[in-house]
mmCIF file of C-alpha atoms and ligand atoms in Angstrom:
data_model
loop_
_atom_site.group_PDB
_atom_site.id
_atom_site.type_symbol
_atom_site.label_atom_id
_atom_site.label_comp_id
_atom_site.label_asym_id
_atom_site.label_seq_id
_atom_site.Cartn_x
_atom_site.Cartn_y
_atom_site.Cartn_z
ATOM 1 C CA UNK U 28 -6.870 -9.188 -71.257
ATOM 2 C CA UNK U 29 -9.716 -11.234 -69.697
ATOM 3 C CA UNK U 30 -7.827 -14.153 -68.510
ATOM 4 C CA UNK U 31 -4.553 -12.841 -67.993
ATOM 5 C CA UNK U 32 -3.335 -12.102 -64.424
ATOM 6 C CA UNK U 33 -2.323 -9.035 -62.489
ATOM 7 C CA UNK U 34 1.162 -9.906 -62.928
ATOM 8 C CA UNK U 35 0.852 -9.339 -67.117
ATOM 9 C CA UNK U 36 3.778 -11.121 -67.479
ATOM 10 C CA UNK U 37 3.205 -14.874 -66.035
ATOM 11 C CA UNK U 38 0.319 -16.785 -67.093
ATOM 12 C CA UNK U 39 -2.756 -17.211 -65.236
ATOM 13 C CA UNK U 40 -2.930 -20.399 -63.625
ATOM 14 C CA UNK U 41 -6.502 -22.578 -64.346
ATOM 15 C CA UNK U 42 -6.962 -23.597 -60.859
ATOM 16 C CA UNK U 43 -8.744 -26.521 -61.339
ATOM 17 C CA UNK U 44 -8.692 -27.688 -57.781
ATOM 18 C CA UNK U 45 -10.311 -24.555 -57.203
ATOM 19 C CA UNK U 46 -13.267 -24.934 -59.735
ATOM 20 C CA UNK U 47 -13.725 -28.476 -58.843
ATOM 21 C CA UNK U 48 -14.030 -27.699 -55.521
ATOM 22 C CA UNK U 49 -16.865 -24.957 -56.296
ATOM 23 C CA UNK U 50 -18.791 -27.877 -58.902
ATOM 24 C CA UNK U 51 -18.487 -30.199 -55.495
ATOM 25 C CA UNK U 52 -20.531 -27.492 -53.389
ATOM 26 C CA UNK U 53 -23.141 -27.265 -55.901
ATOM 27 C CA UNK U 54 -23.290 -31.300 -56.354
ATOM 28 C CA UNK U 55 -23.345 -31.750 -53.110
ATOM 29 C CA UNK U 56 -26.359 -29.554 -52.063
ATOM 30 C CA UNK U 57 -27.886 -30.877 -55.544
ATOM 31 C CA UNK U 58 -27.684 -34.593 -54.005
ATOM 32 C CA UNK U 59 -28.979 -33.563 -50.449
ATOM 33 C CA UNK U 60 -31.853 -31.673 -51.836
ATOM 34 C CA UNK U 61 -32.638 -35.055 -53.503
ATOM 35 C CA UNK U 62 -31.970 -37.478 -51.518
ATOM 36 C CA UNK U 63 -35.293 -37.680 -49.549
ATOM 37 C CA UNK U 64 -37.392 -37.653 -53.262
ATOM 38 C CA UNK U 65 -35.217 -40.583 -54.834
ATOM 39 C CA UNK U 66 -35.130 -42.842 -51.500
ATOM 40 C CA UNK U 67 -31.239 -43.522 -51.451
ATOM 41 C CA UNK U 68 -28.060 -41.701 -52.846
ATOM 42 C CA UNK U 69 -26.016 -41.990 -55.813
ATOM 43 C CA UNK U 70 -23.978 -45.274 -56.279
ATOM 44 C CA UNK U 71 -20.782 -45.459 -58.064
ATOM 45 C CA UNK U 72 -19.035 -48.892 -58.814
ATOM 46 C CA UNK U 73 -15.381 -49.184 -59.296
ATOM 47 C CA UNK U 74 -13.612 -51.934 -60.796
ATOM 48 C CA UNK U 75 -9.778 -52.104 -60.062
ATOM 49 C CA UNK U 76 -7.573 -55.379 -61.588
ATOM 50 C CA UNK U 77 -4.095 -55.704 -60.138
ATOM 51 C CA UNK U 78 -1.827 -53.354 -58.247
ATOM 52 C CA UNK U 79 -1.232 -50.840 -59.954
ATOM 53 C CA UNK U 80 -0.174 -48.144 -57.842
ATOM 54 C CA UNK U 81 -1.039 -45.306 -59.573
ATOM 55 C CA UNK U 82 -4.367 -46.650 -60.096
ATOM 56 C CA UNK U 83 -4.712 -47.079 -56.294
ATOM 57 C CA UNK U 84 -4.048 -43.013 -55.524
ATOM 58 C CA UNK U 85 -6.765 -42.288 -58.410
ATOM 59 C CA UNK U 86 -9.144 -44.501 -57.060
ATOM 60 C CA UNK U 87 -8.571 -43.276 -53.546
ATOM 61 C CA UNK U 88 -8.938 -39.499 -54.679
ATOM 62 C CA UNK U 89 -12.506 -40.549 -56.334
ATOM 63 C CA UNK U 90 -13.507 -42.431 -53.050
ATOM 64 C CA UNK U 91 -12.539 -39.238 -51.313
ATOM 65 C CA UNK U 92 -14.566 -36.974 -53.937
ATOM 66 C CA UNK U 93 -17.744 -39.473 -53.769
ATOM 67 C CA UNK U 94 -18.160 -39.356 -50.002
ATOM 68 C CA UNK U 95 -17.443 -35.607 -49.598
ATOM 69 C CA UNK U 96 -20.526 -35.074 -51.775
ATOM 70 C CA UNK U 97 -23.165 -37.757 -50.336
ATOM 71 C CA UNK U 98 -22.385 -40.324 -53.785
ATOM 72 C CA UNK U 99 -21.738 -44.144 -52.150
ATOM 73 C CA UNK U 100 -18.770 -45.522 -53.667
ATOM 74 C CA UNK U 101 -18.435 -49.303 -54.048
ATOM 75 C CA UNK U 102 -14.931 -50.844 -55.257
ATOM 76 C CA UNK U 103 -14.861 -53.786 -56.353
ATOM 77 C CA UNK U 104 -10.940 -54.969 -56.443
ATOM 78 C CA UNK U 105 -9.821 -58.224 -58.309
ATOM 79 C CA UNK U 106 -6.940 -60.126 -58.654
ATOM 80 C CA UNK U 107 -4.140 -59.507 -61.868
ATOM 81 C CA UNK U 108 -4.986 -62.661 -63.184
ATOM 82 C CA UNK U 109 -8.520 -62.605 -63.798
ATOM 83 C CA UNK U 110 -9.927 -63.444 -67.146
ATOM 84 C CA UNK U 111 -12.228 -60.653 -69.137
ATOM 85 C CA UNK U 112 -15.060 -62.889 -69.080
ATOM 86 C CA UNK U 113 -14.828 -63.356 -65.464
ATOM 87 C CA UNK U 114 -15.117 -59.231 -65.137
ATOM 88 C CA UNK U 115 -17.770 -59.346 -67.691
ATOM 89 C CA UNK U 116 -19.888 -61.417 -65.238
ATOM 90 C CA UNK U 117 -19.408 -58.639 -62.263
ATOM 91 C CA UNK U 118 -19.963 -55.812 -64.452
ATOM 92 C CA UNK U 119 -23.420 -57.394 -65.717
ATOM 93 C CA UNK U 120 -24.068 -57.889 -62.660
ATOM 94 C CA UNK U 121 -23.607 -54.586 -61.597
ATOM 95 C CA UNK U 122 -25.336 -53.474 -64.849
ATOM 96 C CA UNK U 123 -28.799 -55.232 -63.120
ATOM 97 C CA UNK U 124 -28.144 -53.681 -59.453
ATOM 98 C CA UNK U 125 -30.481 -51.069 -59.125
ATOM 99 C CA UNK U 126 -28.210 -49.096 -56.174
ATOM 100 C CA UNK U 127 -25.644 -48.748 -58.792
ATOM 101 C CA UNK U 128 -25.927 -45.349 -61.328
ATOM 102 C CA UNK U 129 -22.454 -45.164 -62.807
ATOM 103 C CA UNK U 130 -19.619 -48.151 -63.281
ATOM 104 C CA UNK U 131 -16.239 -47.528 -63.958
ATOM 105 C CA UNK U 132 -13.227 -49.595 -64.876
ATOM 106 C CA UNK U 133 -9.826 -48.043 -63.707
ATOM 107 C CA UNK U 134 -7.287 -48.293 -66.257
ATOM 108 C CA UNK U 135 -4.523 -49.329 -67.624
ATOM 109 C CA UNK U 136 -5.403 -53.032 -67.043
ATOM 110 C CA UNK U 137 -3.793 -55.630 -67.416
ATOM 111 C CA UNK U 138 -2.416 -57.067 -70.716
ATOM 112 C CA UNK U 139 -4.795 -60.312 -70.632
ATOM 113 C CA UNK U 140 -7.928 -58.046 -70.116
ATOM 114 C CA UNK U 141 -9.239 -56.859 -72.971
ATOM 115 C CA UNK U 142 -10.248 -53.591 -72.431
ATOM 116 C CA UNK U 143 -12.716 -52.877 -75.455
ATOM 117 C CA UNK U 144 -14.803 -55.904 -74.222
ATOM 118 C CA UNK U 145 -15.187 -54.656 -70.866
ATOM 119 C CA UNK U 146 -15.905 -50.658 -71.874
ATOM 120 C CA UNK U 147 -18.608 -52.684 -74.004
ATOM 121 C CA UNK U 148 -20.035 -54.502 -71.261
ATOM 122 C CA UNK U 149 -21.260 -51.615 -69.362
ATOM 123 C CA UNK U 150 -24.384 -50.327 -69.858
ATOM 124 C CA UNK U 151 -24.049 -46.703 -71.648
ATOM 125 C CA UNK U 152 -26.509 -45.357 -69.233
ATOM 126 C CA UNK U 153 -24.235 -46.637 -66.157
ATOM 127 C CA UNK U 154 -20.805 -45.336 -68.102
ATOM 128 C CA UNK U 155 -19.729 -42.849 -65.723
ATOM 129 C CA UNK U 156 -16.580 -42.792 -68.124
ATOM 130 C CA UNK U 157 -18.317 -41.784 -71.068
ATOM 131 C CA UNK U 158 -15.743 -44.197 -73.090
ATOM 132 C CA UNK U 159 -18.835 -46.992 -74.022
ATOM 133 C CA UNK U 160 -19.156 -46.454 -77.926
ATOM 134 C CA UNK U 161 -22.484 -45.315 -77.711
ATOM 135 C CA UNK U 162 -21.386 -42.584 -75.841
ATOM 136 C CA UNK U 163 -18.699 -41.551 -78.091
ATOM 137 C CA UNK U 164 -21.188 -41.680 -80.773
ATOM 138 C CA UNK U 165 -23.707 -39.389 -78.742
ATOM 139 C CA UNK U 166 -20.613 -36.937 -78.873
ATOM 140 C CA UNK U 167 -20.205 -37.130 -82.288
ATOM 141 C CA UNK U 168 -23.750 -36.641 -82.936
ATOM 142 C CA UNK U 169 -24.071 -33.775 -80.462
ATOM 143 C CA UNK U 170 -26.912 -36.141 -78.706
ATOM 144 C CA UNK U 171 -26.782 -36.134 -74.693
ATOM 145 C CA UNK U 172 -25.203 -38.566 -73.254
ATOM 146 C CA UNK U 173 -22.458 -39.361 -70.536
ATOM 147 C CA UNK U 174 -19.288 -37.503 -71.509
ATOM 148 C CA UNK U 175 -15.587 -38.498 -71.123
ATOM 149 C CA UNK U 176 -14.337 -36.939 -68.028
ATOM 150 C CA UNK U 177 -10.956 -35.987 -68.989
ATOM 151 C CA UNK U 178 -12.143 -33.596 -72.304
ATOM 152 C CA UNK U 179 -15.317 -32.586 -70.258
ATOM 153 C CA UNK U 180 -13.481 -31.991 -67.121
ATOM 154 C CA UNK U 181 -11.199 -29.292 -69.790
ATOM 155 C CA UNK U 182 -14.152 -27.945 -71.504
ATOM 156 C CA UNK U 183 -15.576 -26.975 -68.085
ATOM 157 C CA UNK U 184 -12.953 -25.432 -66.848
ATOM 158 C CA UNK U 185 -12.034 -23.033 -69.937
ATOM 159 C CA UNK U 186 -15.476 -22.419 -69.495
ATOM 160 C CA UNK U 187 -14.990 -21.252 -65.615
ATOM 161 C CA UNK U 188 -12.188 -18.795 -66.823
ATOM 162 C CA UNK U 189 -14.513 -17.259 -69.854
ATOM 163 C CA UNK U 190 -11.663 -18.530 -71.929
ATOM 164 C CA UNK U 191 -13.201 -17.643 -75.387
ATOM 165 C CA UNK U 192 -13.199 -20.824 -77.796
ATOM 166 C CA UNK U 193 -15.396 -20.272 -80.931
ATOM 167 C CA UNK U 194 -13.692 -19.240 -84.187
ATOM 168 C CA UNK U 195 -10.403 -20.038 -82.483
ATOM 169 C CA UNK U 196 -7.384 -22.169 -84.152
ATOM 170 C CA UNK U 197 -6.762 -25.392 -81.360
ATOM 171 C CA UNK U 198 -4.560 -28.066 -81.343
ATOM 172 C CA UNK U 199 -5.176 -31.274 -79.470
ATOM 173 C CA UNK U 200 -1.560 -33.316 -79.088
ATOM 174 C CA UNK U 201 -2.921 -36.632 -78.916
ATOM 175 C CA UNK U 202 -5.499 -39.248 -80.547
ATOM 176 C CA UNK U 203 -6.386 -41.208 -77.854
ATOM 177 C CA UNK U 204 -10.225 -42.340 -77.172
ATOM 178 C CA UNK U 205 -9.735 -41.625 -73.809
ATOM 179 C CA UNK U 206 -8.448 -38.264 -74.395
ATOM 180 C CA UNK U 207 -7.455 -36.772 -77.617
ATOM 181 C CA UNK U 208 -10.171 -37.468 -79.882
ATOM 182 C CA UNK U 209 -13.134 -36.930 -77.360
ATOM 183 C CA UNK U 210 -11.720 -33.455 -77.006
ATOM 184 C CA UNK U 211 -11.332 -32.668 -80.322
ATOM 185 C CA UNK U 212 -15.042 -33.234 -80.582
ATOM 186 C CA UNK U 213 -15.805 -31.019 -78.084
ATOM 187 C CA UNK U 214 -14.057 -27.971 -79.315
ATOM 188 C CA UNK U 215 -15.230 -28.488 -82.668
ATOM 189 C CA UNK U 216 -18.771 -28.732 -81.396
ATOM 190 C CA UNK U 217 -17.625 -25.147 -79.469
ATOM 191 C CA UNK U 218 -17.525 -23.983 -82.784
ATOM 192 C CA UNK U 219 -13.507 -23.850 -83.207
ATOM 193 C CA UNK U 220 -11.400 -24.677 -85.710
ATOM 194 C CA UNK U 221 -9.491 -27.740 -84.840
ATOM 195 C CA UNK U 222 -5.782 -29.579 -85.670
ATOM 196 C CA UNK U 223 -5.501 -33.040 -83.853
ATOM 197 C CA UNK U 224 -1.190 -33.963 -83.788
ATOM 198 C CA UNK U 225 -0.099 -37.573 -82.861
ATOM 199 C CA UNK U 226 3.109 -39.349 -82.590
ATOM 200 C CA UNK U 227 3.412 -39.104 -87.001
ATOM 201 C CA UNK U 228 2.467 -35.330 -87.386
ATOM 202 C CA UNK U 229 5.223 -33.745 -89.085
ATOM 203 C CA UNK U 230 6.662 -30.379 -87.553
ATOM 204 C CA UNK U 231 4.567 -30.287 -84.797
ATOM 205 C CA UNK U 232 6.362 -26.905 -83.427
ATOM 206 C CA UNK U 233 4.991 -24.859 -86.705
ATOM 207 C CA UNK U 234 1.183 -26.351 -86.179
ATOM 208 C CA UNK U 235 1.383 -26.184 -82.468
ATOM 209 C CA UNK U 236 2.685 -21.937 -82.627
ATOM 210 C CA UNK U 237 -0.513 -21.001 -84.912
ATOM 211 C CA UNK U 238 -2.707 -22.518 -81.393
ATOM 212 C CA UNK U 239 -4.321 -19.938 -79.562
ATOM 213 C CA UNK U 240 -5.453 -22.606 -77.886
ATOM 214 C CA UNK U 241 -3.082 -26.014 -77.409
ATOM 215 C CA UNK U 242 -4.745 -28.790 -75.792
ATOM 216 C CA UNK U 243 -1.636 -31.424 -74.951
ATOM 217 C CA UNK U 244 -2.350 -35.445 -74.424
ATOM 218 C CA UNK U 245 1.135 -37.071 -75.449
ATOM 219 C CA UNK U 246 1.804 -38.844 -72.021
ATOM 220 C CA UNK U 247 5.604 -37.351 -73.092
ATOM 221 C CA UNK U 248 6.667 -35.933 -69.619
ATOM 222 C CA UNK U 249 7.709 -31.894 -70.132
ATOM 223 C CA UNK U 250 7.799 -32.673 -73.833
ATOM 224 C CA UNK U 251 6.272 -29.518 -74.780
ATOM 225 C CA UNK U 252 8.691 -26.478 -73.686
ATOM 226 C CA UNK U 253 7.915 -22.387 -74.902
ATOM 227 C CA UNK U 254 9.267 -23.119 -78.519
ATOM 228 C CA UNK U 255 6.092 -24.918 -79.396
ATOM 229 C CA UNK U 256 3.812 -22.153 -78.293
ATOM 230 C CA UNK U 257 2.389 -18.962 -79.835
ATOM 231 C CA UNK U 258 2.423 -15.688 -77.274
ATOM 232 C CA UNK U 259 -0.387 -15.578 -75.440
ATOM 233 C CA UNK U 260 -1.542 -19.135 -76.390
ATOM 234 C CA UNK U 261 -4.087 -20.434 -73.852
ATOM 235 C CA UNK U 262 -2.511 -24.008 -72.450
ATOM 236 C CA UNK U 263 -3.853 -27.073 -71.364
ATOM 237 C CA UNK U 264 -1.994 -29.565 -69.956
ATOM 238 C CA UNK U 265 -3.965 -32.961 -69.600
ATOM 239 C CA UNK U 266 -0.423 -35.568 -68.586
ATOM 240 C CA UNK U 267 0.402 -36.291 -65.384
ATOM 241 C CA UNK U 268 3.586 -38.456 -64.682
ATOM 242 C CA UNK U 269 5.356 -39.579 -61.437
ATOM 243 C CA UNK U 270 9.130 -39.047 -61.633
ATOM 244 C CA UNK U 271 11.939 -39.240 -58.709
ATOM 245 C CA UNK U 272 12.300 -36.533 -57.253
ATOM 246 C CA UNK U 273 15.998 -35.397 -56.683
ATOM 247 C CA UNK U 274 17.419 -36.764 -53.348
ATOM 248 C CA UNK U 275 17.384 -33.875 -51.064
ATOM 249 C CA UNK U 276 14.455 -32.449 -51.554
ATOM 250 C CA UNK U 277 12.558 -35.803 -51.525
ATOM 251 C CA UNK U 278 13.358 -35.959 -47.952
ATOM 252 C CA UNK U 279 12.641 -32.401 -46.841
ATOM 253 C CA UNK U 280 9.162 -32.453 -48.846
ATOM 254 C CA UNK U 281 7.679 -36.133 -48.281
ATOM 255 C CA UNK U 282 6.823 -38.513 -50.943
ATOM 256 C CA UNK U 283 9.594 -39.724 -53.641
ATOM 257 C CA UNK U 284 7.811 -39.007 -56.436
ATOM 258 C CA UNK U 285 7.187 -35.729 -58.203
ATOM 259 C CA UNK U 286 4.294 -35.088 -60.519
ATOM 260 C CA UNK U 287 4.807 -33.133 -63.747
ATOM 261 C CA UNK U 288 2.784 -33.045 -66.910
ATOM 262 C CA UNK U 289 3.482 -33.002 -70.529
ATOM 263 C CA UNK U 290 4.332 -29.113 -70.533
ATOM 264 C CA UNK U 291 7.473 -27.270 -69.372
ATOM 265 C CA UNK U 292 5.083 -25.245 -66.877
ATOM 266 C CA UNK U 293 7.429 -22.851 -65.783
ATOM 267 C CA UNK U 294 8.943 -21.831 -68.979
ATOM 268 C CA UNK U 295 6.284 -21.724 -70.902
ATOM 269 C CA UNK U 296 4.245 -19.703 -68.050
ATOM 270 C CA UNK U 297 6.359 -17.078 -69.230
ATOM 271 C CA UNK U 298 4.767 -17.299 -72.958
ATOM 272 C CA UNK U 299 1.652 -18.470 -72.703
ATOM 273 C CA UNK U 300 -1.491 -16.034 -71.173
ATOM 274 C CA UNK U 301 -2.930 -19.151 -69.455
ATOM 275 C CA UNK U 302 -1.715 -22.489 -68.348
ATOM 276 C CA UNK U 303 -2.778 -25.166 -66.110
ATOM 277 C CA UNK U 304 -0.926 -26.553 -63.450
ATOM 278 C CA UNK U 305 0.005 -30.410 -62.911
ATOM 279 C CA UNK U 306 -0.948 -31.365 -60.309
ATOM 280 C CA UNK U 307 -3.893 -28.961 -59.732
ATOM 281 C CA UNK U 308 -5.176 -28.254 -63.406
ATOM 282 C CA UNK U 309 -6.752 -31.228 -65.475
ATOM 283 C CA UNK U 310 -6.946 -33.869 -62.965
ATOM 284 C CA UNK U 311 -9.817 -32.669 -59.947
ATOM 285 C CA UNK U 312 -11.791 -31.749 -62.997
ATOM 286 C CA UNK U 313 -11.890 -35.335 -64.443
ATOM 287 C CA UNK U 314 -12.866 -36.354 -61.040
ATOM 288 C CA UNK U 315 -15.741 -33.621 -60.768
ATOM 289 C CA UNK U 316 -16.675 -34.865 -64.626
ATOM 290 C CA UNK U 317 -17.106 -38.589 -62.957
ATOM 291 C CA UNK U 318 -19.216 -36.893 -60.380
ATOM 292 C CA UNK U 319 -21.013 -35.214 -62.923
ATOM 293 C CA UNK U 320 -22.157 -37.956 -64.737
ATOM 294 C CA UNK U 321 -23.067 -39.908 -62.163
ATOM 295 C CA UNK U 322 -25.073 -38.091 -60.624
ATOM 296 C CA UNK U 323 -27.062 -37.388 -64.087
ATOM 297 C CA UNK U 324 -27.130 -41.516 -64.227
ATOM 298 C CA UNK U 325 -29.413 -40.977 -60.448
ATOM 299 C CA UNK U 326 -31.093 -38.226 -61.436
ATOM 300 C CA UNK U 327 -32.276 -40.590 -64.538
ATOM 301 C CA UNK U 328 -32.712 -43.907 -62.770
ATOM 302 C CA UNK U 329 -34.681 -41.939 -60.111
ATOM 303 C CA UNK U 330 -37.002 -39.646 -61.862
ATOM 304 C CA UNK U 331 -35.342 -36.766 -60.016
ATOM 305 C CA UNK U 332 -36.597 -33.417 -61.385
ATOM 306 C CA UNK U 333 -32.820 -32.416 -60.970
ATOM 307 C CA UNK U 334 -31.613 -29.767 -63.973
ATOM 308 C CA UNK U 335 -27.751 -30.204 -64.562
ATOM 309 C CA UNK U 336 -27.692 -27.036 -65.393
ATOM 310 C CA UNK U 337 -28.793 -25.828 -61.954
ATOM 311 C CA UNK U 338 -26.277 -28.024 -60.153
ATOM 312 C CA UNK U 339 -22.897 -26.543 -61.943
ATOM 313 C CA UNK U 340 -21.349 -22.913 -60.989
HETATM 314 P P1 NAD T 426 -2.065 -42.399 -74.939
HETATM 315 O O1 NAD T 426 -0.683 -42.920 -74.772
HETATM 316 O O2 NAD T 426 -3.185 -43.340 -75.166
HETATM 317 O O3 NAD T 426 -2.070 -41.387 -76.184
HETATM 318 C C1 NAD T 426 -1.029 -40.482 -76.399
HETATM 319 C C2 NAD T 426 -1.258 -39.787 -77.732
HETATM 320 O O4 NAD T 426 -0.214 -38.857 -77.921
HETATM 321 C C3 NAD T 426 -1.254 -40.724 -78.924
HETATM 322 O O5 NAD T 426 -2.361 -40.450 -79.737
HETATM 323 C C4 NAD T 426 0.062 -40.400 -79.654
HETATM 324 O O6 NAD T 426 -0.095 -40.476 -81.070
HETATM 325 C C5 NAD T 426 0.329 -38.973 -79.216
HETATM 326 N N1 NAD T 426 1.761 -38.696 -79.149
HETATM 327 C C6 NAD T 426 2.692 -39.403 -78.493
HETATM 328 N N2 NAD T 426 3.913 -38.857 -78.710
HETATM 329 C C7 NAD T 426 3.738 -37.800 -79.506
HETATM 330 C C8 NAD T 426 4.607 -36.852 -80.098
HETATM 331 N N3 NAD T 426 5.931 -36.902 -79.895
HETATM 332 N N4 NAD T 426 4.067 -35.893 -80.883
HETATM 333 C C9 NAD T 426 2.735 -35.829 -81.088
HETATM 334 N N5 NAD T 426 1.858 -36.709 -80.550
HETATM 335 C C10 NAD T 426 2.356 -37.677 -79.785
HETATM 336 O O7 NAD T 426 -2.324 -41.450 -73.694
HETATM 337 P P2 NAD T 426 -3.715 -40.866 -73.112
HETATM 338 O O8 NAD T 426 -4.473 -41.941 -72.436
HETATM 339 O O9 NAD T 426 -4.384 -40.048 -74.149
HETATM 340 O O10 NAD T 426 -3.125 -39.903 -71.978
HETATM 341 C C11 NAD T 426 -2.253 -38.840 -72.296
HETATM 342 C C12 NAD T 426 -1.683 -38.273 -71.016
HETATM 343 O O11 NAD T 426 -2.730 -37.741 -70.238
HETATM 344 C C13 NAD T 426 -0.982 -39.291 -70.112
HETATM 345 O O12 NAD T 426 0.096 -38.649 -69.465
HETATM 346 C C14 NAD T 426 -2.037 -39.650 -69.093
HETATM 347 O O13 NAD T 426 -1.494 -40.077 -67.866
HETATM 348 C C15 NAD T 426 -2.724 -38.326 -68.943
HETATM 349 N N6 NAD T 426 -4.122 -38.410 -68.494
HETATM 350 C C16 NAD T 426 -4.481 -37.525 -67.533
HETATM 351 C C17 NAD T 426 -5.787 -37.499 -67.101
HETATM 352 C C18 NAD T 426 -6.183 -36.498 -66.069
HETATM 353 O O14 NAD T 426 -7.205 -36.650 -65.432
HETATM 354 N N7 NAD T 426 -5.414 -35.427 -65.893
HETATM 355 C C19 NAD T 426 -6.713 -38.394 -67.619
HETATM 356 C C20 NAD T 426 -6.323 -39.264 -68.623
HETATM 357 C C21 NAD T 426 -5.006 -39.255 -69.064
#
């Protein structure tokens, strides 16, 4: 089989740290190759409310990911209490700043912020999220347009393996904007035939073992174990959760915390013909999907003769 490793009885692992790291190279030589033509390098804006901690590693890992590739990241951090009309203000004025391609807002917020308002705010051709609803409607319509990071970042890296999706049966666990239902666009639009599951589907092990492709977005930590798959299913695993990691090894390995996803990744390895890894799978390709779009925002704003097409492996 294609995709299956040399092992034939363990999954292949997506490597998506590897992949994004190959779609870095090519952005990065795409931006240098630029840079002289458009007069100053891609600027991202991030907007960060609170303390979240989590929040704080993401946002570090995109800081790190803009400056390895020549993109000038700006965040812009305010205070937990802040009112949404107050971060309306910045974003507009970020909206009129003509360094500035792409805007983000790190989420979750917090619960005074109204989130909606503020995706709203920002102008589609700056959304480096792909969440504004113009956007989402571009995906719907098939129409080009920034693209959620998260469902791109999967889409891109199925592609990488050759994993075949047309005419196949996929589930998508999960109905979120920021996840579930932006992917289930994107397979359909790849031409498969597609079964979206959310916290009322019914019997979700006799849907989710006619996948040959399951796409899983519950934010349920290791909820999915090897009875929910089919053999040889193809596996994406888009949660990531911190968790406490057991005493003893917590100080032999550094760090307290433990990332897992929303699969049982070593038993259903043993099932499945491909599976991605958390960490290492979904998340450096959402990050490489924020580049992405981005750097499509410059190549706009600029007049850059840049083909996205040439800048991905
Ligand atoms: P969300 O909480 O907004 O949505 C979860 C969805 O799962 C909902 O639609 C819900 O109906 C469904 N669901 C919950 N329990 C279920 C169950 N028992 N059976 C079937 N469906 C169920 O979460 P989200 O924002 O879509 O994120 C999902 C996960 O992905 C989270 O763990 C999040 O941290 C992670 N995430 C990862 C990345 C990344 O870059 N890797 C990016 C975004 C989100």
């Amino acid at each position: 089989m294609l995709y299956r490793d040399s092992y034939g009885s363990m999954a292949l692992r997506l490597d998506g740290r590897k992949v994004a790291g190959e779609i870095e190279k090519c952005l990065k030589d795409g931006v240098s190759s630029c840079l002289k033509q458009a007069g100053r390098p891609p600027g991202l804006a991030v907007i960060r409310i609170g303390d979240d901690a989590a929040s704080a590693v993401y946002i570090s890992n995109k800081e790190k990911a803009c400056a390895r590739i020549g993109v000038k990241s700006l965040v812009f951090h305010f205070n937990q209490d802040i009112s949404t009309q107050d971060v309306i203000k910045e974003i507009e004025k970020l909206n009129r700043n003509e360094l500035v391609d792409g805007i983000l807002v790190q989420l979750p917020l917090p619960k005074q912020i109204d989130e909606a308002e503020l995706l709203k705010a920002i102008d589609p051709d700056k959304d480096a999220d792909g969440l504004h609803t113009l956007n989402l409607g571009r995906l719907l319509k098939d129409e080009e347009g920034p693209r959620s990071c998260t469902p791109a970042g999967v889409m891109m890296l199925l592609d990488n393996y050759q994993i075949p999706i047309e005419g196949k049966r996929v589930v998508v666990i999960g109905r979120s904007i920021l996840v579930g239902k932006p992917m289930a666009l994107m397979l359909q639009s790849a031409n498969a035939t597609v079964t979206v599951a959310h916290s009322r589907t019914r019997d979700l092990a006799s849907l989710t073992k006619q996948a040959d492709l399951l796409v899983v977005a519950a934010g349920k930590p290791r909820m999915i174990g090897p009875e929910y798959i089919k053999d040889k299913a193809v596996v994406v695993d888009v949660g990531i959760h911190r968790q406490p990691k057991p005493i003893a090894s917590a100080s032999s390995q550094g760090g307290k915390t433990l990332l897992c996803g929303d699969v049982c990744f070593e038993e259903v390895s043993k099932i499945a013909s491909a599976i991605t890894p958390v960490p290492g799978g979904v998340g450096p390709m959402t990050v490489s999907m924020l580049l992405v779009n981005t750097i499509n925002s410059w190549k706009n704003h600029c007049g850059l003769s840049l083909r996205m097409t040439d800048l991905l492996p």
